[in-house]
PDB file of C-alpha atoms in Angstrom:
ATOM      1  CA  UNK A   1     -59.022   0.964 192.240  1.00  0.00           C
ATOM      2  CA  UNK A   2     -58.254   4.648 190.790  1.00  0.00           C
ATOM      3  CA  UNK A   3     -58.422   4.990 186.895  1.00  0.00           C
ATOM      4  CA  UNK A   4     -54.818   5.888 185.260  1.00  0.00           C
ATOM      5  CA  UNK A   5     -54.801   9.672 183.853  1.00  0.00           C
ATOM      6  CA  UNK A   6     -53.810   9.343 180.437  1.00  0.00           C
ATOM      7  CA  UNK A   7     -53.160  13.068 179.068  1.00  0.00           C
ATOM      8  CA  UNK A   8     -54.302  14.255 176.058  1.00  0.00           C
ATOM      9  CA  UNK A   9     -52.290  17.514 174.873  1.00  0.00           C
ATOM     10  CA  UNK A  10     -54.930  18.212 172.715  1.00  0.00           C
ATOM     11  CA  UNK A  11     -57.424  18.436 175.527  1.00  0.00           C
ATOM     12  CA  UNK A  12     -55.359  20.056 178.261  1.00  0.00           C
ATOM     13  CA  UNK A  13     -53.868  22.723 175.469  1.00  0.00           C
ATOM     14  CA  UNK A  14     -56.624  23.595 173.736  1.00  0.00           C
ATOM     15  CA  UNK A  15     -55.397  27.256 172.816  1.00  0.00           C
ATOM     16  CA  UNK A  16     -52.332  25.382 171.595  1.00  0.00           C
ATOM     17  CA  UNK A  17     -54.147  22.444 169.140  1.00  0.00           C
ATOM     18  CA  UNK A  18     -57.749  23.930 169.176  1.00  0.00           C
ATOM     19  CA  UNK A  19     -57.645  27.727 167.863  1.00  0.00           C
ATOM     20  CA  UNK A  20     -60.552  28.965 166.391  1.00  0.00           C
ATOM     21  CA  UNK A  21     -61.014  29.804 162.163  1.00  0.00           C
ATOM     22  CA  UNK A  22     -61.071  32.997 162.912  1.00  0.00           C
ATOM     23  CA  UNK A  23     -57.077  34.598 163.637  1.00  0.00           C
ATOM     24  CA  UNK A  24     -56.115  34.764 167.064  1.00  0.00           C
ATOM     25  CA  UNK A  25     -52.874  35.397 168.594  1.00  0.00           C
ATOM     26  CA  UNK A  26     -50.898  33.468 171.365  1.00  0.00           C
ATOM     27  CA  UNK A  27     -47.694  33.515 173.250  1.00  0.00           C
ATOM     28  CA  UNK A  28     -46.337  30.469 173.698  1.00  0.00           C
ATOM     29  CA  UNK A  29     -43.167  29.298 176.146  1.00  0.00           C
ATOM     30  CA  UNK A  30     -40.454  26.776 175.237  1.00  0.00           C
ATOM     31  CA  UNK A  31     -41.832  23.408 174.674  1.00  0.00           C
ATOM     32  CA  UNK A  32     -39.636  19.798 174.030  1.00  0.00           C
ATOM     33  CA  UNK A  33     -39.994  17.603 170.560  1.00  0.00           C
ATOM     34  CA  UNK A  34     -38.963  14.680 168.837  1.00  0.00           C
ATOM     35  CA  UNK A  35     -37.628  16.037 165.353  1.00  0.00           C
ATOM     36  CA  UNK A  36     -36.602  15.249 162.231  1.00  0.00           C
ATOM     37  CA  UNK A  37     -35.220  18.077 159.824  1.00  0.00           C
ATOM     38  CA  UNK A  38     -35.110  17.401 155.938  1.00  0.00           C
ATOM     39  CA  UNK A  39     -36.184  18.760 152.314  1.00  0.00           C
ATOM     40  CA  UNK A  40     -38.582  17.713 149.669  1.00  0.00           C
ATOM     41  CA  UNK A  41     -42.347  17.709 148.400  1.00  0.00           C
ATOM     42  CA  UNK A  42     -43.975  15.633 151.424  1.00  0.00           C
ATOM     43  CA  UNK A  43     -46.141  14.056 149.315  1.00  0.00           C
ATOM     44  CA  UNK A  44     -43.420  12.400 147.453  1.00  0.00           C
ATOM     45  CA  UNK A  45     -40.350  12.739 149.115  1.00  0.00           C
ATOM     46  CA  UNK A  46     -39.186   9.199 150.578  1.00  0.00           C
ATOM     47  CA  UNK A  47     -37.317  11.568 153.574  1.00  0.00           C
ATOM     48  CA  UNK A  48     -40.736  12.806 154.672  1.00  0.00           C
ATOM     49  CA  UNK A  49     -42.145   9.154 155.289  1.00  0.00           C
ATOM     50  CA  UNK A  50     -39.293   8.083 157.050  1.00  0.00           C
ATOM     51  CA  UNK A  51     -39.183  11.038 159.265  1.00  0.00           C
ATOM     52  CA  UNK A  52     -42.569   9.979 160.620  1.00  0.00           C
ATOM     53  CA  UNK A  53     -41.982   6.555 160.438  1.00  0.00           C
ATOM     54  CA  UNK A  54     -39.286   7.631 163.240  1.00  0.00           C
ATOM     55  CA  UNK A  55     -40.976  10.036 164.948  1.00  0.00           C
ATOM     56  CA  UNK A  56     -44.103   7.689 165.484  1.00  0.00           C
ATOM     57  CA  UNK A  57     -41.869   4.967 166.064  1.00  0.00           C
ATOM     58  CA  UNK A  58     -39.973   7.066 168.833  1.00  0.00           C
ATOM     59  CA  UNK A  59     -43.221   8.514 170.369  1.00  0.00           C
ATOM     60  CA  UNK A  60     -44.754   4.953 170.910  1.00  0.00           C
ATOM     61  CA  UNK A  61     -41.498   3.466 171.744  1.00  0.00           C
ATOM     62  CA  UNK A  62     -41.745   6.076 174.643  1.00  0.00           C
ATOM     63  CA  UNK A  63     -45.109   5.308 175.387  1.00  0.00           C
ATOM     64  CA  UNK A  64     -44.966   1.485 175.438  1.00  0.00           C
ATOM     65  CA  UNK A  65     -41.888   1.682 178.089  1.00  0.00           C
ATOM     66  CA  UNK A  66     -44.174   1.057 180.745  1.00  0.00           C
ATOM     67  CA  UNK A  67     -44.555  -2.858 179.433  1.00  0.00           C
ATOM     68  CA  UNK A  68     -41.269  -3.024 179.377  1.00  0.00           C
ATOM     69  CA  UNK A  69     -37.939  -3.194 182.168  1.00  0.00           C
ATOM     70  CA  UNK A  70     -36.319   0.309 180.744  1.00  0.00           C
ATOM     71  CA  UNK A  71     -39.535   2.723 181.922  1.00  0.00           C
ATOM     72  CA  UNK A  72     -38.620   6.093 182.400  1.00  0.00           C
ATOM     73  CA  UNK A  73     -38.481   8.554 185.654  1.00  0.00           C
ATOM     74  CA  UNK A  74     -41.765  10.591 186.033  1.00  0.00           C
ATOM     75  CA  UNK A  75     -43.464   8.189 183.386  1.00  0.00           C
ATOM     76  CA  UNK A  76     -47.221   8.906 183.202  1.00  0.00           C
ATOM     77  CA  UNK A  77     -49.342   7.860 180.199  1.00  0.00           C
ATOM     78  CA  UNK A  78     -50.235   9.850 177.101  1.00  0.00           C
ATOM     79  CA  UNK A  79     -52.017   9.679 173.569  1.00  0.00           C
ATOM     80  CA  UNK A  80     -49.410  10.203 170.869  1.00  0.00           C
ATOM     81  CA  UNK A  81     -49.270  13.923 169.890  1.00  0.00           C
ATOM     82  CA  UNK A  82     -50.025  15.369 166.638  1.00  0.00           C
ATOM     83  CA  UNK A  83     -47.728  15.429 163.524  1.00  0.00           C
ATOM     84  CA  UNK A  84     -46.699  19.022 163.971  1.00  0.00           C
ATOM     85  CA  UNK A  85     -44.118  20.877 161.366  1.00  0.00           C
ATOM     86  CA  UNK A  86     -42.253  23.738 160.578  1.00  0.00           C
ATOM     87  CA  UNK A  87     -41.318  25.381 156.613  1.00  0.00           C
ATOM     88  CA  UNK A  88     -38.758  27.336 155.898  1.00  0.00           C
ATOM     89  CA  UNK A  89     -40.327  28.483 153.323  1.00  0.00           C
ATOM     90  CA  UNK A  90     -44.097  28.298 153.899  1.00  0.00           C
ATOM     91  CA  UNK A  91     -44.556  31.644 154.792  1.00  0.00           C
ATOM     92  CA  UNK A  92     -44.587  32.388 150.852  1.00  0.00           C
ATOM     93  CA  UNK A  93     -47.125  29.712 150.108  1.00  0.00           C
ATOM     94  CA  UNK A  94     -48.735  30.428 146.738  1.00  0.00           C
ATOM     95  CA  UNK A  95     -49.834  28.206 143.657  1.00  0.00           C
ATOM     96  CA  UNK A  96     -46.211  29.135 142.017  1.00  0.00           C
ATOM     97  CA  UNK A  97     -44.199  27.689 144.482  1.00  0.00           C
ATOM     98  CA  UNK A  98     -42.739  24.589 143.961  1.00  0.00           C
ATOM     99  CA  UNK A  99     -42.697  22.097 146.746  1.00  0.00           C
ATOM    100  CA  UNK A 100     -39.643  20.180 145.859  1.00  0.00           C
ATOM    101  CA  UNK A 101     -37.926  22.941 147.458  1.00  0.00           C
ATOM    102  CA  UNK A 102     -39.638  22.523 151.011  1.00  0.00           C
ATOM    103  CA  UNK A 103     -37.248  22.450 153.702  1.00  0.00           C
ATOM    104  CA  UNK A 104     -39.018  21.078 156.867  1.00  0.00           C
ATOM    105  CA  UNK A 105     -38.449  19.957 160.006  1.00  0.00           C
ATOM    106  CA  UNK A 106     -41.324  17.519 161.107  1.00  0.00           C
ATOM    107  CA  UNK A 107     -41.724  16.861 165.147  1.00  0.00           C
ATOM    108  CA  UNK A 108     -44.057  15.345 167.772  1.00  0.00           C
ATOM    109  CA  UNK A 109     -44.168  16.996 171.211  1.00  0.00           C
ATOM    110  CA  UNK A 110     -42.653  14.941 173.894  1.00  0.00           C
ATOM    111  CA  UNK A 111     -44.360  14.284 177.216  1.00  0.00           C
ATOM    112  CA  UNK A 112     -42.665  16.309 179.862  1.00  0.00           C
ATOM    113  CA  UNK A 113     -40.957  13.402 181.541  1.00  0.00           C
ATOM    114  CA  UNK A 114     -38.704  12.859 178.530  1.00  0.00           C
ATOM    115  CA  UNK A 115     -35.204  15.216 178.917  1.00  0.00           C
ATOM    116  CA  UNK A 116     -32.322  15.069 176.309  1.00  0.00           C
ATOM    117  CA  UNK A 117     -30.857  12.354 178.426  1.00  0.00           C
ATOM    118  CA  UNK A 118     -34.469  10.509 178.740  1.00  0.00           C
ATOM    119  CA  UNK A 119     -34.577  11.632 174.341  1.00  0.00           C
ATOM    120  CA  UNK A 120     -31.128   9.427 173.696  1.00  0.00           C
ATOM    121  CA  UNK A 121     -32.212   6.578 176.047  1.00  0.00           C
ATOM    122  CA  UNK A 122     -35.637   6.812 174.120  1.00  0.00           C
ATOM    123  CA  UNK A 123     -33.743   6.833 170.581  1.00  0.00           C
ATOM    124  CA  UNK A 124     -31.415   3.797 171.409  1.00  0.00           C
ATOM    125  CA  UNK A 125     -34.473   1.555 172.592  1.00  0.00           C
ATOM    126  CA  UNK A 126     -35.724   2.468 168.994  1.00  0.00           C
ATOM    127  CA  UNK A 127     -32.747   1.512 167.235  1.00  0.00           C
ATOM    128  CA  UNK A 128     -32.588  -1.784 169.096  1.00  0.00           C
ATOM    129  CA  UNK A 129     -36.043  -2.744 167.850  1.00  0.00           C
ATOM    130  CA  UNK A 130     -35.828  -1.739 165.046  1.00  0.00           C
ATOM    131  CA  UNK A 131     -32.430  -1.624 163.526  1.00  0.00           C
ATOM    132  CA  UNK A 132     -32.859  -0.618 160.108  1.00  0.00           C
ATOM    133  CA  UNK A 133     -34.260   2.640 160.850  1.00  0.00           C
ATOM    134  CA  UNK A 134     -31.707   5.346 160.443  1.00  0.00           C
ATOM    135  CA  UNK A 135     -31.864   6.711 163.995  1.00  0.00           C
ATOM    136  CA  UNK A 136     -29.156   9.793 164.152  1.00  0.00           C
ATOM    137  CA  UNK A 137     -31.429  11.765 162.121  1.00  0.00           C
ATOM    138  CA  UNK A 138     -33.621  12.119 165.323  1.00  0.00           C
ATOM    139  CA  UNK A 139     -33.067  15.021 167.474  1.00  0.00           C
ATOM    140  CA  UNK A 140     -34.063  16.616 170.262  1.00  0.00           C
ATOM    141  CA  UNK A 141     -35.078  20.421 169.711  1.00  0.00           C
ATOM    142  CA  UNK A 142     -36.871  22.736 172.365  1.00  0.00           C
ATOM    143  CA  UNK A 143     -38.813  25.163 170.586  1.00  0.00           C
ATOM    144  CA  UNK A 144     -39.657  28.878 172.094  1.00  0.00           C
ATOM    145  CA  UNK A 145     -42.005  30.158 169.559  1.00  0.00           C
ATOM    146  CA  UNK A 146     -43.293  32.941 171.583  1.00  0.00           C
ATOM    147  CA  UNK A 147     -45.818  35.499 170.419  1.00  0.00           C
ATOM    148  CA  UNK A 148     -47.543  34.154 167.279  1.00  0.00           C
ATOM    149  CA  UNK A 149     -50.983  34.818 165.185  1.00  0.00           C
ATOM    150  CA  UNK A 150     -52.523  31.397 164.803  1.00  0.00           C
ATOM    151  CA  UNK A 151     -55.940  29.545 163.026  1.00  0.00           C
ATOM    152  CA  UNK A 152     -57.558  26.705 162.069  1.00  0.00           C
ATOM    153  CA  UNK A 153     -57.567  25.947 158.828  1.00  0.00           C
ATOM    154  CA  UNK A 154     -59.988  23.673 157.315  1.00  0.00           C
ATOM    155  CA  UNK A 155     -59.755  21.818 154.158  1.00  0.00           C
ATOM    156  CA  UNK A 156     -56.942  21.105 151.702  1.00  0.00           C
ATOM    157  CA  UNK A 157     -53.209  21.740 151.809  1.00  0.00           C
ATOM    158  CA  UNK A 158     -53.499  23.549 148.717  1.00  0.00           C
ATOM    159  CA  UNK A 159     -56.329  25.603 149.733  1.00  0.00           C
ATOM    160  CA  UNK A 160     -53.961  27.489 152.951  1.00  0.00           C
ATOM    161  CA  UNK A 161     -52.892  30.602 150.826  1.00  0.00           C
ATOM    162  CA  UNK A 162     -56.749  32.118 151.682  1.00  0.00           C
ATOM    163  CA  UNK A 163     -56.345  30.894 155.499  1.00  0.00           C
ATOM    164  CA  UNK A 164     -52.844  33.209 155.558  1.00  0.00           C
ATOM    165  CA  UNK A 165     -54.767  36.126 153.770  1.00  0.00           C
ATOM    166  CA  UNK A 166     -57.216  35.940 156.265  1.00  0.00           C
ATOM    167  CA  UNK A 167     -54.351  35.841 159.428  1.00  0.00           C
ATOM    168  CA  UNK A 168     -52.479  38.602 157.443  1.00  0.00           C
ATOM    169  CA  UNK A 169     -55.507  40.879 157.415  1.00  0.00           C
ATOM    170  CA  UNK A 170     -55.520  40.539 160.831  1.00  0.00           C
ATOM    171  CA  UNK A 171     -52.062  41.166 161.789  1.00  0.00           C
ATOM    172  CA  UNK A 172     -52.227  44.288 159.929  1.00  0.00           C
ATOM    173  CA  UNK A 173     -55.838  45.541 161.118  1.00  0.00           C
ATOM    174  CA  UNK A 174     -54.108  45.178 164.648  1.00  0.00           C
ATOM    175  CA  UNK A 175     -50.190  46.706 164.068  1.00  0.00           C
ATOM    176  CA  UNK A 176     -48.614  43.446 163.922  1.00  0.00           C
ATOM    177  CA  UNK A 177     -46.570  41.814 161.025  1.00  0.00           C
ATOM    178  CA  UNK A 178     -45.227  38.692 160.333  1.00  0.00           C
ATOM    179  CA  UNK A 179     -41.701  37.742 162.010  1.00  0.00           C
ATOM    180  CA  UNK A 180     -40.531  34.368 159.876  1.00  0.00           C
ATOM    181  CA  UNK A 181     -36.514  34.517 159.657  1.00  0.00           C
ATOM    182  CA  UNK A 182     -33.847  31.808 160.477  1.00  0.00           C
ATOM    183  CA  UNK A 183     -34.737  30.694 164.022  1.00  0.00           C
ATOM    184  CA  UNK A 184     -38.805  31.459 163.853  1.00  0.00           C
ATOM    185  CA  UNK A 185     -40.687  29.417 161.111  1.00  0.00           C
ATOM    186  CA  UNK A 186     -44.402  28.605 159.444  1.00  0.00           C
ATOM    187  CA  UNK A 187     -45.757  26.210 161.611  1.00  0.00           C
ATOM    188  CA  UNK A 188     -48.762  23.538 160.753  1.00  0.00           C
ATOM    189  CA  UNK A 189     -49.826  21.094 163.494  1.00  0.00           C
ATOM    190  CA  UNK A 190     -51.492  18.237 161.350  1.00  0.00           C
ATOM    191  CA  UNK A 191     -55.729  17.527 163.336  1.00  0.00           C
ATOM    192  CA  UNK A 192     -56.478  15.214 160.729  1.00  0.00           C
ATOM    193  CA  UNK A 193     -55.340  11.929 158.853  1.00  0.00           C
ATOM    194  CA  UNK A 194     -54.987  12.522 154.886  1.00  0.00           C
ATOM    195  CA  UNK A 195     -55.360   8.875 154.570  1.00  0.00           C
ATOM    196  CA  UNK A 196     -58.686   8.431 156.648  1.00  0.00           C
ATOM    197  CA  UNK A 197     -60.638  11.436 155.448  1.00  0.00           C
ATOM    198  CA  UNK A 198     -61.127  13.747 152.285  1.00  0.00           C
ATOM    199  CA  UNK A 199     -59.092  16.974 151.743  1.00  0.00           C
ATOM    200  CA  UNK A 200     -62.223  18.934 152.575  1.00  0.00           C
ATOM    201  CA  UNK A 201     -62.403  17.962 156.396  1.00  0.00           C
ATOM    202  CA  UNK A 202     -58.856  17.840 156.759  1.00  0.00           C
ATOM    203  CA  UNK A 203     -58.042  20.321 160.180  1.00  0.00           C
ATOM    204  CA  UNK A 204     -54.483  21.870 160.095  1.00  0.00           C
ATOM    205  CA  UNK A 205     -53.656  24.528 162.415  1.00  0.00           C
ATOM    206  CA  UNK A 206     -51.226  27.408 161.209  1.00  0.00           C
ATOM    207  CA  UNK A 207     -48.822  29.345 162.922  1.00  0.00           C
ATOM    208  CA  UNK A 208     -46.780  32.535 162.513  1.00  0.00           C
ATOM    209  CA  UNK A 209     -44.452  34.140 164.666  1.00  0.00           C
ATOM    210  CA  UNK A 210     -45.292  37.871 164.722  1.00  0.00           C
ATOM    211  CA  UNK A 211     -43.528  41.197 166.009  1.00  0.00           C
ATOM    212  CA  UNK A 212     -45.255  44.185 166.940  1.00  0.00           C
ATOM    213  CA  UNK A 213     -44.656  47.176 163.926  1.00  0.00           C
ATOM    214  CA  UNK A 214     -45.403  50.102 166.581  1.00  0.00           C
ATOM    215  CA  UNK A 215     -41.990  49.552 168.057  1.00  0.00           C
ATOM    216  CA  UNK A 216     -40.787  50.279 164.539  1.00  0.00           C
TER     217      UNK A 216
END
């Protein structure tokens, strides 16, 4: 008897969920989440928790389809995705800022099997086990970041501001600047639990979307 493949994203991508702390940059093609967009301090804001209560709840709703008679086409197994999100603001992050003003859109990557048809099948399976959850803020977004300066970051939330220095040195050392605007924000893609370990060994990886300045 053969063992089941279960993927891992975070082993198969590594240059997507494993950059170095040192900036790098990447280009990356158009990839398919589970999203939720809304506005607030996370750390307070009662939207932010019950955005990942429904992404979580979507992702191993999706997952746990195989136990049950509404499995989906192309179904393979996976382990749950990291907590990734985008600011519309972060690219400004600084000790002034004030996080009530956060707008965010917090997502899980979908496993490849799962198509905006598969996405609404996957959403109404949610809402029929658990019908209290407010299920049409759920969408389904494909995101093309393309060419991007990215790094680990390790330690607090708070502490990011030197982590961005450090990538913005490096765009400029190497003619490149960042390109945040409507469609292209700061991303994070969340390594680490907040609740299982201290701020100092939290792993958060950050993302810009850059443009090249010598076609300026």
């Amino acid at each position: 008897m053969g063992f089941e493949v279960i993927v891992d994203y975070k082993k198969s991508c590594k240059d997507i969920y494993l950059p170095k702390t040192e900036p790098s940059l990447i280009t990356l093609t158009p990839i398919a989440y589970a999203a939720v967009k809304g506005s607030g301090d996370p750390n307070t804001s009662k939207a932010y928790k019950e955005a990942l209560e429904l992404l979580y709840g979507l992702l191993y709703t999706i997952k746990m389809s195989k136990r049950s008679d509404h499995s989906f086409a192309g179904y393979f197994d996976y382990v749950v995705p990291p907590l990734e999100g985008l600011w519309e603001n972060g690219g400004e992050l600084n000790d002034a800022i004030d996080k009530h003003q956060f707008v965010w859109i917090s997502m899980i990557r979908l496993p490849e099997f799962i198509d905006a048809q598969a996405f609404d099948q996957a959403v109404e399976m949610l809402h029929a086990k658990k019908p209290k959850l407010d299920v049409s803020k759920l969408f389904y977004k494909v995101y093309e970041e393309g060419l991007c300066v990215q790094c680990m970051h390790l330690g607090s939330y708070d502490d990011e501001p030197a982590t961005l220095a450090k990538m913005n040195a490096y765009l400029e050392a190497n003619g490149y600047c960042t390109d945040i605007n409507e469609t292209r924000w700061h991303h994070e893609i969340y390594l680490s639990d907040p609740r299982k370990c201290t701020s100092d060994k939290l792993k958060t990886v950050i993302r810009h979307p850059i443009r090249s300045m010598k076609a300026e």
